[in-house]
Each structure stands twice: as structure tokens, then as C-alpha cells.
Coordinates of C-alpha atoms in Angstrom, one line a residue:
M1 CA -0.1 0.6 -0.3
T2 CA 2.5 2.5 0.9
P3 CA 5.3 2.8 -1.0
T4 CA 8.4 1.6 0.5
P5 CA 12.1 3.1 -0.2
R6 CA 14.7 0.5 -1.3
N7 CA 17.3 0.3 1.1
H8 CA 16.5 -2.0 3.7
S9 CA 18.2 -3.5 6.3
T10 CA 16.5 -7.2 5.7
A11 CA 17.4 -10.9 6.6
S12 CA 19.2 -12.6 4.2
R13 CA 17.9 -15.4 1.5
V14 CA 19.7 -17.9 3.4
T15 CA 17.8 -16.9 6.3
E16 CA 14.4 -16.8 4.7
L17 CA 14.3 -19.6 3.4
T18 CA 16.5 -21.8 6.1
T19 CA 13.4 -20.1 8.1
F20 CA 10.4 -21.3 5.4
L21 CA 12.6 -25.1 5.5
F22 CA 11.7 -24.7 9.6
G23 CA 8.1 -24.0 9.1
M24 CA 6.8 -26.1 7.0
A25 CA 9.1 -29.0 8.1
L26 CA 7.1 -28.3 12.1
L27 CA 3.5 -27.7 10.0
V28 CA 3.5 -31.3 8.1
V29 CA 5.1 -32.8 12.3
I30 CA 2.1 -31.1 13.2
L31 CA -0.6 -32.0 10.8
S32 CA 0.4 -35.4 10.5
E33 CA 0.8 -36.2 14.4
L34 CA -2.3 -34.2 15.9
P35 CA -4.3 -36.5 17.5
S36 CA -8.2 -36.7 16.9
E37 CA -8.6 -36.3 20.7
V38 CA -7.5 -32.7 20.2
F39 CA -10.8 -31.8 19.1
S40 CA -13.0 -34.8 20.9
P41 CA -16.0 -32.9 23.6
E42 CA -13.5 -32.2 26.2
S43 CA -11.6 -29.7 24.9
E44 CA -14.8 -27.4 24.7
S45 CA -13.2 -25.4 27.4
F46 CA -10.3 -25.4 25.7
I47 CA -11.3 -24.5 22.3
F48 CA -13.7 -21.8 24.3
V49 CA -11.3 -19.8 26.8
I50 CA -8.6 -19.5 24.0
G51 CA -11.3 -19.1 21.2
G52 CA -13.0 -16.7 23.2
I53 CA -10.3 -14.3 23.9
A54 CA -9.4 -14.7 20.3
I55 CA -12.2 -13.2 19.4
W56 CA -11.9 -10.3 21.3
R57 CA -8.1 -9.4 20.2
Y58 CA -8.1 -10.1 16.3
S59 CA -11.9 -8.6 15.7
W60 CA -10.3 -5.2 18.0
W61 CA -7.0 -5.7 15.8
A62 CA -8.6 -6.4 12.0
I63 CA -10.8 -2.9 13.6
Q64 CA -7.3 -1.5 13.5
A65 CA -6.4 -2.6 10.5
V66 CA -9.5 -1.5 8.2
R67 CA -9.2 2.1 10.0
S68 CA -5.2 1.6 8.9
V69 CA -6.0 1.1 5.2
W70 CA -9.0 3.2 4.7
Y71 CA -6.4 6.4 6.4
N72 CA -3.9 5.6 3.9
R73 CA -6.4 4.6 0.8
V74 CA -8.8 7.5 1.1
V75 CA -8.7 9.8 4.4
F76 CA -4.5 10.6 3.6
P77 CA -4.3 10.9 -0.3
K78 CA -7.4 13.8 0.7
L79 CA -5.0 14.9 3.0
R80 CA -1.4 14.9 0.5
A81 CA -3.6 16.6 -2.1
E82 CA -4.5 20.0 0.2
A83 CA -0.9 20.1 2.3
D84 CA 0.9 20.0 -1.3
A85 CA -1.0 22.6 -3.0
V86 CA -1.2 25.3 0.1
G87 CA 2.6 24.1 0.1
E88 CA 3.3 25.8 -2.8
L89 CA 1.8 28.9 -1.9
E90 CA 3.3 29.4 1.6
R91 CA 5.3 27.7 3.8
P92 CA 5.8 28.9 7.9
P93 CA 8.2 32.5 8.7
E94 CA 10.4 30.1 10.4
L95 CA 11.8 26.4 11.7
F96 CA 13.8 25.4 14.6
V97 CA 15.1 21.6 15.2
L98 CA 15.8 20.5 18.1
C99 CA 18.4 18.1 17.0
T100 CA 20.1 16.0 20.7
S101 CA 22.7 13.4 20.1
F102 CA 24.8 11.3 22.5
R103 CA 28.3 9.7 21.9
I104 CA 26.9 9.6 18.4
E105 CA 29.4 7.8 16.3
A106 CA 31.2 10.6 13.8
Q107 CA 30.0 8.9 10.7
V108 CA 26.5 8.6 11.8
N109 CA 27.2 12.4 12.8
F110 CA 28.2 13.0 9.9
Q111 CA 25.2 11.9 7.5
V112 CA 22.3 13.1 9.9
Y113 CA 23.5 16.8 10.0
D114 CA 24.4 16.5 5.9
A115 CA 20.9 15.5 5.1
L116 CA 19.7 18.0 7.7
I117 CA 21.7 20.6 6.5
R118 CA 21.0 19.9 3.3
E119 CA 17.1 19.6 3.4
A120 CA 17.3 23.0 5.6
R121 CA 18.6 24.8 2.3
D122 CA 16.9 23.4 0.1
Y123 CA 13.6 24.8 2.3
G124 CA 14.4 27.5 2.0
V125 CA 13.1 29.5 5.3
P126 CA 15.3 30.9 8.0
T127 CA 16.6 27.7 9.5
T128 CA 18.0 28.0 13.7
I129 CA 19.3 24.5 14.3
F130 CA 20.2 23.9 18.3
A131 CA 22.9 20.6 18.4
S132 CA 22.6 19.5 21.5
V133 CA 25.9 17.9 22.1
S134 CA 28.0 15.9 24.5
D135 CA 31.6 15.9 22.7
R136 CA 33.7 18.7 21.0
T137 CA 34.4 16.1 18.5
D138 CA 30.4 16.3 17.6
V139 CA 30.9 20.0 16.8
D140 CA 34.3 19.6 14.1
V141 CA 32.0 16.8 12.8
I142 CA 28.7 19.7 12.4
T143 CA 31.6 22.4 11.2
H144 CA 32.7 19.8 8.5
V145 CA 29.5 19.6 6.9
M146 CA 28.9 23.4 6.9
D147 CA 31.4 23.3 5.5
D148 CA 31.3 21.2 2.6
H149 CA 27.4 23.0 2.4
D150 CA 29.1 26.9 1.8
W151 CA 27.8 27.8 5.0
P152 CA 24.1 28.2 3.7
S153 CA 23.0 31.9 4.5
N154 CA 19.1 30.2 5.6
V155 CA 20.4 27.8 8.5
E156 CA 22.1 29.0 11.6
V157 CA 23.9 26.2 13.6
R158 CA 23.5 27.1 17.6
Y159 CA 25.6 24.3 19.9
M160 CA 24.7 23.6 23.1
F161 CA 26.4 21.5 25.5
Q162 CA 24.1 18.7 27.1
K163 CA 24.8 18.2 31.5
G164 CA 25.2 14.5 30.6
D165 CA 21.9 13.9 32.8
G166 CA 19.9 12.7 30.6
K167 CA 17.8 13.5 27.1
R168 CA 15.4 15.6 29.3
S169 CA 16.8 18.7 30.6
A170 CA 19.2 18.8 27.4
M171 CA 16.1 19.6 25.6
A172 CA 14.3 21.7 28.3
E173 CA 17.9 24.2 27.6
V174 CA 16.9 24.1 24.3
L175 CA 12.7 25.1 24.1
R176 CA 13.9 27.7 26.6
A177 CA 16.8 29.4 24.3
I178 CA 13.9 29.3 21.3
S179 CA 10.9 31.0 23.1
R180 CA 13.9 33.6 24.1
R181 CA 13.9 34.3 20.4
L182 CA 11.1 34.7 20.0
P183 CA 9.2 32.6 17.6
A184 CA 7.2 34.4 14.6
P185 CA 3.8 33.1 14.7
G186 CA 3.1 30.2 12.2
S187 CA 6.7 28.7 13.4
L188 CA 7.7 25.1 13.7
L189 CA 10.1 22.8 15.7
I190 CA 11.4 19.9 14.2
S191 CA 12.7 17.6 17.2
M192 CA 14.9 14.6 16.6
D193 CA 17.5 12.4 18.0
G194 CA 21.0 12.1 16.9
D195 CA 20.7 9.3 15.0
I196 CA 18.0 9.7 12.2
R197 CA 19.3 10.4 8.8
L198 CA 15.9 12.5 7.3
E199 CA 15.1 11.4 3.4
P200 CA 14.9 14.1 0.4
G201 CA 12.0 16.1 0.8
T202 CA 11.1 15.0 4.4
L203 CA 10.5 18.5 5.4
S204 CA 9.0 19.8 2.0
R205 CA 6.6 17.1 2.2
S206 CA 6.0 16.9 6.4
L207 CA 5.7 20.3 7.2
S208 CA 2.9 21.9 5.0
F209 CA 0.4 19.8 6.9
F210 CA 0.8 22.8 9.5
V211 CA -0.1 25.0 6.5
S212 CA -3.2 23.2 5.3
Q213 CA -4.8 22.2 9.3
D214 CA -4.3 25.2 11.4
D215 CA -5.9 23.2 14.8
L216 CA -3.0 20.9 13.7
G217 CA -0.7 20.9 17.1
A218 CA 1.8 18.1 15.8
L219 CA 3.0 15.1 13.5
T220 CA 5.2 12.2 13.1
T221 CA 5.9 10.1 9.9
N222 CA 6.9 7.1 8.7
N223 CA 10.3 5.3 10.2
Q224 CA 13.1 2.9 8.2
A225 CA 16.0 1.7 9.9
V226 CA 19.6 1.1 8.5
V227 CA 20.5 -1.8 11.4
T228 CA 23.5 -2.7 12.9
G229 CA 23.7 -6.4 14.0
N230 CA 22.8 -9.7 12.8
D231 CA 19.2 -10.8 10.6
A232 CA 16.8 -11.5 13.3
T233 CA 18.3 -8.0 14.9
R234 CA 17.0 -6.3 11.3
E235 CA 13.5 -8.0 10.5
W236 CA 12.9 -7.4 14.9
Y237 CA 13.3 -3.6 14.1
D238 CA 11.5 -3.7 10.6
L239 CA 8.6 -5.8 11.6
R240 CA 7.7 -3.0 14.7
Y241 CA 8.2 -0.5 12.3
A242 CA 5.3 -2.2 10.1
Q243 CA 3.8 -3.0 13.7
R244 CA 3.6 0.9 13.7
H245 CA 3.4 1.9 10.8
L246 CA -0.6 0.1 11.1
M247 CA -1.5 1.0 14.9
M248 CA -0.5 4.4 13.6
S249 CA -2.1 4.6 10.1
S250 CA -5.6 3.6 12.3
M251 CA -5.1 6.2 15.0
S252 CA -4.4 9.1 12.6
L253 CA -7.8 9.0 11.0
S254 CA -9.0 9.9 14.8
R255 CA -6.2 12.7 14.0
R256 CA -5.0 11.9 16.9
L257 CA -1.7 9.1 18.4
L258 CA -0.6 7.0 21.2
V259 CA 3.1 8.8 21.1
L260 CA 4.8 11.2 19.2
T261 CA 8.0 9.7 19.1
G262 CA 11.9 11.0 19.3
R263 CA 12.9 10.0 16.2
Y264 CA 11.1 12.8 14.0
S265 CA 8.1 15.0 15.1
V266 CA 7.6 18.0 14.3
F267 CA 5.1 21.0 16.6
R268 CA 4.1 24.4 15.9
A269 CA 7.0 26.8 18.0
D270 CA 4.3 28.5 20.1
L271 CA 2.7 25.1 21.4
A272 CA 6.4 23.7 21.9
T273 CA 7.2 26.9 23.9
Q274 CA 4.7 27.4 26.5
P275 CA 5.9 27.2 29.8
D276 CA 3.9 23.8 31.3
F277 CA 5.0 22.1 27.8
I278 CA 9.4 23.2 28.9
E279 CA 8.1 22.5 32.3
L280 CA 6.2 18.8 31.3
I281 CA 9.2 18.0 29.4
E282 CA 12.2 18.7 32.1
S283 CA 10.4 17.7 35.0
D284 CA 7.6 15.1 34.2
H285 CA 6.7 12.9 36.9
V286 CA 3.7 11.7 38.7
H287 CA 2.3 10.8 42.5
H288 CA 2.3 7.4 43.2
W289 CA 0.0 5.4 46.3
R290 CA 3.2 3.2 46.3
F291 CA 6.0 5.1 44.8
G292 CA 5.1 8.2 45.9
N293 CA 7.0 11.1 43.8
F294 CA 8.8 10.8 40.7
K295 CA 10.7 12.1 38.3
F296 CA 10.6 10.6 34.4
L297 CA 14.1 9.5 33.2
S298 CA 12.8 9.0 29.8
G299 CA 10.0 9.6 27.7
D300 CA 10.2 12.7 26.5
D301 CA 7.9 11.6 23.9
K302 CA 4.4 11.0 25.9
S303 CA 5.3 13.8 27.7
S304 CA 4.0 16.0 24.5
W305 CA 1.8 14.0 23.5
F306 CA 0.5 13.8 26.3
W307 CA 0.8 17.7 26.7
L308 CA -1.1 18.1 23.8
L309 CA -3.6 15.8 24.3
K310 CA -4.9 17.0 27.6
N311 CA -4.6 20.1 25.8
G312 CA -7.1 19.3 22.9
W313 CA -4.6 19.7 19.6
R314 CA -5.1 17.1 16.7
M315 CA -2.0 15.2 16.1
I316 CA -1.7 13.2 12.7
Y317 CA 0.6 10.3 11.1
I318 CA 2.5 10.6 7.5
P319 CA 2.8 7.5 6.0
D320 CA 4.7 8.9 2.6
V321 CA 7.3 10.7 4.5
F322 CA 10.4 8.2 6.1
V323 CA 13.1 9.6 8.2
T324 CA 16.1 6.6 8.5
G325 CA 17.5 6.1 11.4
F326 CA 20.9 4.0 12.4
E327 CA 20.0 1.3 15.0
E328 CA 21.5 -0.9 17.2
L329 CA 21.3 -3.3 19.8
P330 CA 22.5 -2.1 23.1
D331 CA 24.4 -5.6 23.0
R332 CA 24.2 -6.3 19.4
R333 CA 25.7 -10.4 20.5
R334 CA 23.6 -10.4 23.1
F335 CA 19.6 -10.3 21.2
F336 CA 16.9 -11.6 24.3
A337 CA 18.8 -9.5 27.0
S338 CA 18.9 -6.1 25.1
T339 CA 15.8 -6.3 23.3
T340 CA 14.5 -7.3 27.3
D341 CA 15.9 -3.8 28.0
L342 CA 14.6 -1.2 25.2
M343 CA 11.0 -2.9 25.6
R344 CA 10.7 -2.4 29.5
R345 CA 12.1 1.2 29.0
W346 CA 9.4 1.6 26.1
Y347 CA 6.5 -0.1 27.9
G348 CA 7.3 1.8 31.4
N349 CA 7.3 5.0 28.8
M350 CA 3.8 3.7 28.2
L351 CA 2.7 2.7 31.5
R352 CA 3.8 5.1 33.5
T353 CA 1.6 7.8 31.3
S354 CA -1.5 6.5 29.9
N355 CA -2.6 6.3 33.3
R356 CA -3.3 9.7 33.8
A357 CA -3.9 9.6 29.9
I358 CA -7.1 8.1 30.4
A359 CA -7.9 9.9 33.6
L360 CA -8.7 12.5 30.9
G361 CA -11.6 10.7 29.7
P362 CA -12.9 10.7 26.3
R363 CA -13.8 14.0 26.3
P364 CA -10.0 15.6 24.8
M365 CA -9.4 13.4 22.6
G366 CA -12.5 11.0 21.1
I367 CA -13.9 7.6 21.9
F368 CA -11.8 5.9 20.5
T369 CA -8.6 6.9 21.2
W370 CA -9.4 6.9 24.8
W371 CA -11.0 3.1 24.5
S372 CA -7.3 2.4 22.9
L373 CA -5.6 4.2 26.2
I374 CA -7.7 1.5 27.7
D375 CA -6.8 -1.5 25.9
Q376 CA -3.6 -1.0 26.6
R377 CA -4.1 -1.6 29.7
L378 CA -6.0 -4.8 29.4
S379 CA -3.7 -6.5 26.3
M380 CA -0.8 -7.3 28.6
W381 CA -3.4 -9.8 30.5
T382 CA -5.3 -10.7 27.9
T383 CA -2.1 -11.6 25.4
L384 CA -0.5 -13.8 29.0
V385 CA -4.0 -16.3 28.7
G386 CA -3.0 -18.4 25.7
P387 CA 0.3 -19.7 26.8
T388 CA -1.7 -20.1 30.5
V389 CA -4.0 -21.8 29.3
V390 CA -2.2 -24.6 27.0
T391 CA 0.2 -24.7 29.2
L392 CA -2.5 -25.9 31.9
V393 CA -4.1 -27.8 29.7
T394 CA -1.0 -29.7 28.4
L395 CA 0.2 -30.4 31.5
F396 CA -2.8 -31.8 34.1
V397 CA -5.4 -32.5 30.7
R398 CA -4.0 -33.9 27.9
P399 CA 0.0 -32.9 26.1
S400 CA -1.5 -33.4 22.3
F401 CA -3.4 -29.8 23.1
F402 CA 0.2 -28.5 22.9
F403 CA 0.3 -29.3 19.1
A404 CA -3.1 -27.8 18.5
Y405 CA -1.7 -24.8 19.8
V406 CA 1.0 -24.7 17.8
L407 CA -0.9 -24.9 15.0
W408 CA -2.7 -21.9 16.1
I409 CA 0.1 -19.4 16.4
L410 CA 1.5 -20.6 13.1
F411 CA -2.2 -19.9 11.4
T412 CA -2.8 -16.9 12.8
R413 CA 0.4 -15.1 13.2
G414 CA 0.8 -16.0 9.6
I415 CA -2.3 -14.0 8.8
A416 CA -1.4 -11.1 11.2
T417 CA 2.1 -10.8 8.9
L418 CA 0.6 -11.4 5.2
I419 CA -1.4 -8.1 6.4
L420 CA 1.9 -6.2 8.4
A421 CA 3.5 -6.7 4.8
W422 CA 0.5 -5.7 2.7
Q423 CA 0.6 -2.4 4.5
R424 CA 4.4 -2.1 5.0
G425 CA 5.5 -4.0 1.2
R426 CA 7.2 -6.6 1.9
Y427 CA 7.1 -10.0 4.1
S428 CA 9.9 -12.1 6.5
M429 CA 9.4 -15.5 6.8
L430 CA 10.7 -14.5 10.4
W431 CA 7.8 -12.1 12.1
I432 CA 5.8 -15.1 12.2
P433 CA 8.3 -16.0 15.2
L434 CA 9.1 -13.1 16.2
I435 CA 5.5 -11.2 16.1
Y436 CA 4.7 -13.4 19.0
Y437 CA 8.1 -12.5 20.5
N438 CA 7.0 -9.5 21.2
Q439 CA 3.2 -9.9 22.1
V440 CA 3.9 -13.3 24.6
W441 CA 7.3 -11.8 25.8
G442 CA 6.2 -8.4 25.6
A443 CA 3.4 -8.8 27.2
I444 CA 5.4 -10.8 30.3
L445 CA 7.3 -7.5 30.4
K446 CA 4.7 -4.8 30.8
T447 CA 2.5 -6.4 33.6
Y448 CA 5.9 -7.0 35.0
V449 CA 7.0 -3.2 34.6
S450 CA 3.4 -2.4 35.4
F451 CA 4.1 -3.2 39.4
R452 CA 7.0 -1.3 39.5
F453 CA 7.2 1.4 36.2
N454 CA 9.3 4.1 39.1
R455 CA 12.3 1.8 38.2
Q456 CA 13.7 3.6 35.5
K457 CA 17.3 2.8 33.2
W458 CA 18.5 4.4 30.0
S459 CA 21.3 1.9 28.6
R460 CA 23.1 4.4 26.7
Q461 CA 23.9 7.1 29.3
G462 CA 24.0 4.3 32.1
I463 CA 21.6 6.2 34.1
S464 CA 18.9 4.5 36.5
A465 CA 16.1 6.6 38.3
G466 CA 12.9 5.8 40.6
E467 CA 13.9 3.9 43.2
P468 CA 14.5 5.3 47.1
D469 CA 18.1 6.1 48.2
D470 CA 17.3 4.0 51.2
P471 CA 18.7 0.8 50.1
V472 CA 16.1 -0.6 52.9
A473 CA 13.0 1.2 51.3
A474 CA 14.4 0.0 47.6
R475 CA 14.1 -3.2 49.0
R476 CA 10.9 -3.0 51.2
Q477 CA 9.1 -1.3 47.5
R478 CA 10.5 -4.0 45.6
R479 CA 9.3 -6.8 47.7
M480 CA 5.6 -5.5 48.0
G481 CA 5.6 -4.9 44.0
H482 CA 6.3 -9.2 43.6
V483 CA 3.5 -9.7 46.4
L484 CA 0.9 -7.5 44.1
H485 CA 2.4 -9.1 41.0
G486 CA 2.1 -12.1 42.3
F487 CA -1.3 -12.1 43.8
V488 CA -2.5 -10.0 40.6
Y489 CA -1.4 -13.2 38.2
G490 CA -2.3 -16.1 40.7
V491 CA -5.9 -13.9 40.7
M492 CA -5.9 -14.9 36.6
L493 CA -4.5 -18.4 36.5
F494 CA -7.1 -19.2 39.4
A495 CA -9.7 -18.3 37.2
L496 CA -8.3 -19.7 34.2
M497 CA -8.3 -23.3 36.3
L498 CA -11.7 -23.1 37.0
G499 CA -12.5 -22.3 32.9
T500 CA -10.3 -24.9 31.9
G501 CA -11.6 -28.2 34.1
V502 CA -8.7 -28.1 35.7
L503 CA -9.3 -27.3 38.5
Q504 CA -13.1 -27.6 40.0
P505 CA -15.2 -26.5 42.6
P506 CA -16.7 -28.2 45.3
D507 CA -20.1 -29.2 44.2
R508 CA -22.3 -30.5 47.7
A509 CA -21.6 -33.9 47.5
S510 CA -17.8 -33.5 47.4
L511 CA -18.1 -31.0 50.6
H512 CA -20.6 -33.2 51.8
I513 CA -18.2 -36.4 51.9
A514 CA -15.4 -34.4 53.2
L515 CA -17.5 -33.2 56.6
D516 CA -19.1 -37.2 57.0
Q517 CA -15.1 -38.1 56.7
G518 CA -14.1 -35.6 58.9
W519 CA -16.0 -36.1 61.3
E520 CA -15.0 -37.4 64.4
R521 CA -15.5 -41.3 65.0
N522 CA -18.8 -41.2 67.2
H523 CA -20.7 -40.1 64.0
E524 CA -22.1 -42.2 61.7
P525 CA -20.9 -41.2 58.1
E526 CA -23.6 -41.0 55.6
R527 CA -24.0 -42.9 51.7
L528 CA -23.7 -41.2 48.8
D529 CA -27.0 -41.9 48.1
R530 CA -28.9 -39.6 49.3
W531 CA -26.2 -36.5 48.5
L532 CA -26.4 -37.7 44.6
A533 CA -30.3 -37.8 44.7
A534 CA -30.3 -34.2 46.1
L535 CA -28.4 -33.1 43.2
L536 CA -30.6 -35.2 40.5
V537 CA -33.1 -33.0 42.1
D538 CA -31.7 -29.4 42.6
N539 CA -28.9 -29.5 39.9
H540 CA -29.1 -26.3 37.5
G541 CA -27.0 -27.6 35.5
E542 CA -26.8 -30.2 32.4
T543 CA -23.8 -32.1 34.2
V544 CA -23.6 -33.3 37.9
H545 CA -19.5 -33.9 38.8
L546 CA -18.4 -37.0 40.8
P547 CA -15.3 -36.4 43.1
T548 CA -12.3 -38.7 43.8
G549 CA -12.7 -41.7 45.6
Y550 CA -14.7 -44.9 45.6
F551 CA -18.0 -44.8 47.2
Q552 CA -20.6 -47.0 47.7
L553 CA -24.6 -46.7 46.3
E554 CA -27.7 -48.4 47.8
G555 CA -31.2 -48.7 46.9
S556 CA -32.4 -45.3 49.1
L557 CA -31.2 -44.1 45.8
L558 CA -33.9 -44.7 43.9
D559 CA -36.4 -44.1 47.5
A560 CA -35.3 -39.8 47.7
I561 CA -35.2 -40.0 43.9
E562 CA -39.3 -41.1 44.2
Q563 CA -39.6 -38.4 46.8
G564 CA -38.4 -35.1 44.2
S565 CA -38.8 -34.6 40.5
L566 CA -36.0 -35.0 38.9
S567 CA -34.0 -31.7 36.9
D568 CA -32.5 -31.1 33.9
T569 CA -29.5 -33.2 34.4
R570 CA -28.0 -35.3 31.7
R571 CA -25.0 -36.3 32.7
I572 CA -22.9 -37.7 35.9
S573 CA -18.6 -37.3 35.2
G574 CA -16.6 -38.7 37.3
T575 CA -13.1 -37.9 37.1
A576 CA -11.8 -40.6 35.3
E577 CA -10.9 -43.8 36.3
A578 CA -10.7 -41.9 39.4
T579 CA -13.8 -42.6 40.5
T580 CA -15.5 -45.7 41.5
L581 CA -18.9 -46.5 42.4
A582 CA -20.4 -50.0 44.1
V583 CA -23.5 -50.4 43.2
S584 CA -26.0 -52.7 45.1
P585 CA -27.9 -55.1 42.8
A586 CA -30.8 -52.9 43.6
V587 CA -29.4 -49.8 41.6
A588 CA -27.2 -52.0 39.1
E589 CA -30.7 -53.2 38.2
R590 CA -31.4 -49.7 36.5
L591 CA -27.4 -49.5 34.6
L592 CA -26.8 -50.4 31.1
G593 CA -23.0 -51.0 30.4
P594 CA -21.2 -49.4 27.3
D595 CA -22.3 -52.3 25.6
G596 CA -26.0 -51.4 26.4
E597 CA -26.4 -54.7 28.1
P598 CA -27.2 -55.0 31.6
L599 CA -24.2 -54.4 34.2
Q600 CA -22.9 -57.2 35.2
G601 CA -19.2 -57.4 36.4
D602 CA -16.8 -54.4 36.8
V603 CA -17.5 -52.1 33.5
Q604 CA -15.7 -49.2 33.4
C605 CA -17.9 -46.1 31.3
T606 CA -15.9 -43.2 29.4
T607 CA -16.6 -40.4 27.3
Q608 CA -16.7 -42.7 23.8
A609 CA -18.2 -45.9 25.7
N610 CA -20.2 -44.2 28.3
C611 CA -23.2 -46.2 30.6
R612 CA -27.0 -45.8 31.2
M613 CA -28.7 -45.2 33.7
T614 CA -32.9 -45.4 33.9
L615 CA -34.3 -42.9 36.9
N616 CA -38.7 -42.8 36.7
E617 CA -38.1 -42.9 32.9
H618 CA -34.9 -39.9 32.7
D619 CA -32.2 -41.4 31.0
L620 CA -28.7 -40.8 32.7
T621 CA -25.2 -40.9 31.0
L622 CA -22.2 -41.6 33.1
V623 CA -18.9 -40.5 32.2
N624 CA -15.2 -41.4 33.3
V625 CA -16.5 -43.3 36.1
R626 CA -16.0 -47.7 36.7
L627 CA -18.9 -48.8 38.3
R628 CA -18.8 -52.1 40.0
V629 CA -21.6 -54.1 41.3
E630 CA -21.3 -56.0 44.9
P631 CA -24.3 -57.6 46.8
V632 CA -23.1 -56.2 50.2
A633 CA -22.8 -52.7 51.6
A634 CA -19.4 -51.5 52.6
A635 CA -19.2 -50.4 56.5
E636 CA -17.1 -47.2 55.6
V637 CA -18.7 -44.4 52.5
A638 CA -15.8 -43.7 50.9
T639 CA -11.7 -45.0 51.4
A640 CA -9.0 -43.1 50.0
G641 CA -8.9 -45.3 46.8
P642 CA -9.8 -48.2 45.2

């Protein structure tokens, strides 16, 4: 849909072919070895839980995908035509560029400022570049670039050295310097990272939207990357950009975004120089009931976004303008550890801001944007339902469910990545395992960070913040986070165990039998007849569940049934081979074995070969129960085993 520039950092053909062959082999093995029992009636709870969550999650994702297509194909072309038409006649009076860099390689620095100065020179309006640098070599590189371009008359470069305490203070100093210059009405501010290269036409094709839309407060553009790393690293970044493109396009249909990325965003200068905007960038903080008052270390793009959102300004995404980032993992030899560090920082920024954004309500942003913020909080838990359920069912019900889940992953993620590829303009087989990694491991990290989002670390600058200075208080705070996290996940785990049938709540029969067995010996124990009869009369479901054990059924069951009308119960279910019913001859007369013949001796009633009991012209099906005819009643009602 959106044309993608040619120079991609992508996986090699050998890697793509190897991944394809491995995926096909895995698919063949699963389809050939998948047992038919996976689709038996006993799988209903598994399919219901997984399928129910999937319907919710993928229907919401489908809505985002449809909105993205509509924005890119219908809405944005009209916006582009209007912006281009106005941009030919009118341009902003001044342009300010805030470019922050910290220990960027000289080669990358040269490419970044070479492209930036060329774009500013060609755009033609008076431009002031505030280079927030950390080393004298950065000044030498920029001076070299200006020499190469013969010091354009409309471009001025001012240097501001960082304090080394983070990006926020550096940005605030630049914004105050810009405010002192009293920008002309209609001036624009570009905020970009020092490792972002502007492609030709970036300024002319993006800044014109502010001229055509008076209520536009900020915009951001599409991204691509030059990645230093292996094939998995390259595709991990490109997959994230593909997902970002879909989500940004969808949100832009509502003229709102969920973040204004720090890579390249443009603001109206009169908004970015407001005192409260600068203060929020410099010292954004939150007061939490458990963490107290703490400042944000990173996430300046979330702070600027929140200010615009709170004040009702519109934001849009420009999908046909690309900026190129020079991406590299903190430690290129450790993919898992490095991606974990990055995602923890990104998700921490999101979680630290989303609560207060949700608290604004739908009025300043619209119902769709507001619900999208809520969905961010819900999705990190619903994503964990699938892996948790399949683990429970595989361990405690049938191991074959694992194969069904792998097939489900290949099918759903295959479709999702194809839709992403359709919009991104390219596809990689590595996207299937990587999108599952991003979703599941990302959800685990989000839930982890949500109970510890005061803990912040910026790997590139080697600084951290958020925890108390007192080591004892910090340890106490961490322990409380572990307890709360474990409790919330434990509640979800307990609910899923009940929902999948791995753990069943005790029914009346189980409770009464347990009470009877727990009484002192001078209390005469009651037989199962009475409680089973009560359940058959009072039960409101179709199935009565019997606990594990060895139980006696005598003729008193029939007498108890005569005194009440039977409910809608259709089935009596035990616990596989762990439930045994010793029945008297009187009860045996009402029973038919799996072969349809009268009950004789011991028989095993299963789901496929069930037994039947006739009570007052009311047929009951018995499954997962072993039946045994015993003419003499046992002294005890139940024992630990048969």
C-alpha cells in the first residue's frame, strides 16, 4: 500500500529460506501427528477460553487494520493533495530544529547533519539548528558539514552541551533558548534524535500539513532503519516499524496518536515554547500511592504527547514520508537481553503516562483513542491467557493440546504478518516467530513493569532513577511489587484453572463427603445416595460432577429420587479412572453398560463408551466412572482409593 524505499536492512535469502523450510517441516509434523482427541467434546473448555479471547483480540486488531487501510487509501490522499497545494504557496516563517545526540559515532553524525542541513537549505526558510551535543568532536563534524555546504545563508547552527543527566534537561534548555528568540507566529519546531537521517523531501512533504490544517498541533512520520546486527535483529526492527505503521495509520484516522516519537516529530513552535510544556518535558513526574512522587527519566515523547492530548490539539501521522534511523541493540551479541532492555524502557514510558491520559476521559481525545489507551492496559493480560491455558491443559489434561496451540500460532500469526506485509510493502518469514515473541514476552514485561514502573534505566547513557535512595526502602518497595504481581497473576491463573476444568469447584456431594469424613468416629457417616439424589433433584446444569474416590450406591438412592422430581441433569461425570461407584443389585438393575447390556461385574464408563441409568423414565449418561456391582454394603462410605 505505502511505497517503501529501496534500501532495507533485511534478513539474507539464506535465512529466509531456512526459516521457510523449518516452518513447513514443523507444519507437516503437526498436521500428521495431531491426535483426533484434540477435537473431542472434552476440549470444549480449552477451545472456548482460547477462542473467546482470540475473537475479542483479533476483532479489535482487525478494526485497527481496516482503519489503517481506510486512512492510507481514502483519507490521507486527500490530506496530501491539500497540503501539497497549500505548500506551494505558503511556508512557515521560521524553522527551529532540536537535535539531541549522545556519543553518536562520527560517521553517523556526519550523515545525520549532512542530510539535515541539505534539507534546511533546500527548503529555503530561515532555520536555526540547536545541536545538543555531548562531545567536542560533534562540533567538528557539524563544522565540516557546514563547510561542505558552503555555510547556507538561511541556516544557523547553535551548540548546546548536555549536562549528562539525561535527554530531558537538554531538550528543556533548547526550548527555553528558542522561546527567548520569540518565534514568529506560524513557526515550527522539529524535534529529532541525533541518529536520524532525513530523506530528500522530508521537510517540504511534512511541514506543509501545518499550513493546510490550523488545528494541527504536531505530526510524526514513517520510519525505516539501517540496522547493525544479525538477521533476527534487522527483522525485529522492521517488524516493529510495520506494526507501528498500522497502528499510527489507524489512530491518525481519529486525528490523534498514542505517541509522538522522538525520532522525528514536528510541533508548532508557539506550543512547544509554552512554559508548562517546557516544564513537563524537563521534570515530568507522577505521584503514585506506593512509589510516592518520582520524576521520569526518559519518555519525553510521551510527555509532549500528553500535553497536546490534554489541551485538545490534533495530531496526525504522515505515512509516505520516511526518516531513517541508525539502529543497533545495546549489546548486538545478546539479542534476548538487549531487546528485553529496550522493551522494558519503552513499556515503562507507556505505563507511566497512560493512567493519567485515561483519567482525562474521552472528551479531549475521542472515544476511540480513549478506548485504545484502555486496551493497552488490558491486552498485556489477555495476551498471557493463551500461553497460560495451553500450559495448564498440556500438563494436566492432554499433552496433545500443545500441538493444537502451535498450529493456532502458525495460523493466526501468519495471517497477521501477511496483513502487516501488505501495508509495509515487504515480508519476512522471521516475522512469524518474532511477532509471537513481541506479543508474549512483551506482555510479560508489561505486567512486570506495571508493578515496578518507578524503576527506570537508560542503557545508552548509563543512568537510572525512580527508586528511593534508602536501600531498605528500595528493597521493601521491590518486595511489595513482587507480592502484588504474584497476587494478580495468581487470581488470573485460578480463574483460568476453573475455566478450563483443570481445577473444579467442589459440589455439594464433595463438600458433604469431606465433612462426613472429617467428623469424629462416633458420628455415623452418611452414604452417597442421599447427596447424589439431592444433586439430581436440585442441580441446575446438565452435568453432576463426582469427586475422586470409592463410593457406595445402594437402594436408598431410588427411594430418595421417588420423593422429588428430577431436574434437567443429563449426565453424571467422574474424574477419569479415579472415581469408582460400588452399586447394589437394586441400583444395578437400572444400569446399562457401554455395550447396552445389563450391568454385570466391573465396567469402565468413558466419554466414547458411556453407561446409562434409568430413573423414573429419566435417562442419565455416566462418563469417566468405574462401576462395580457389590451385593453387600461396605461399612464405610468412601475411602482414599478403590
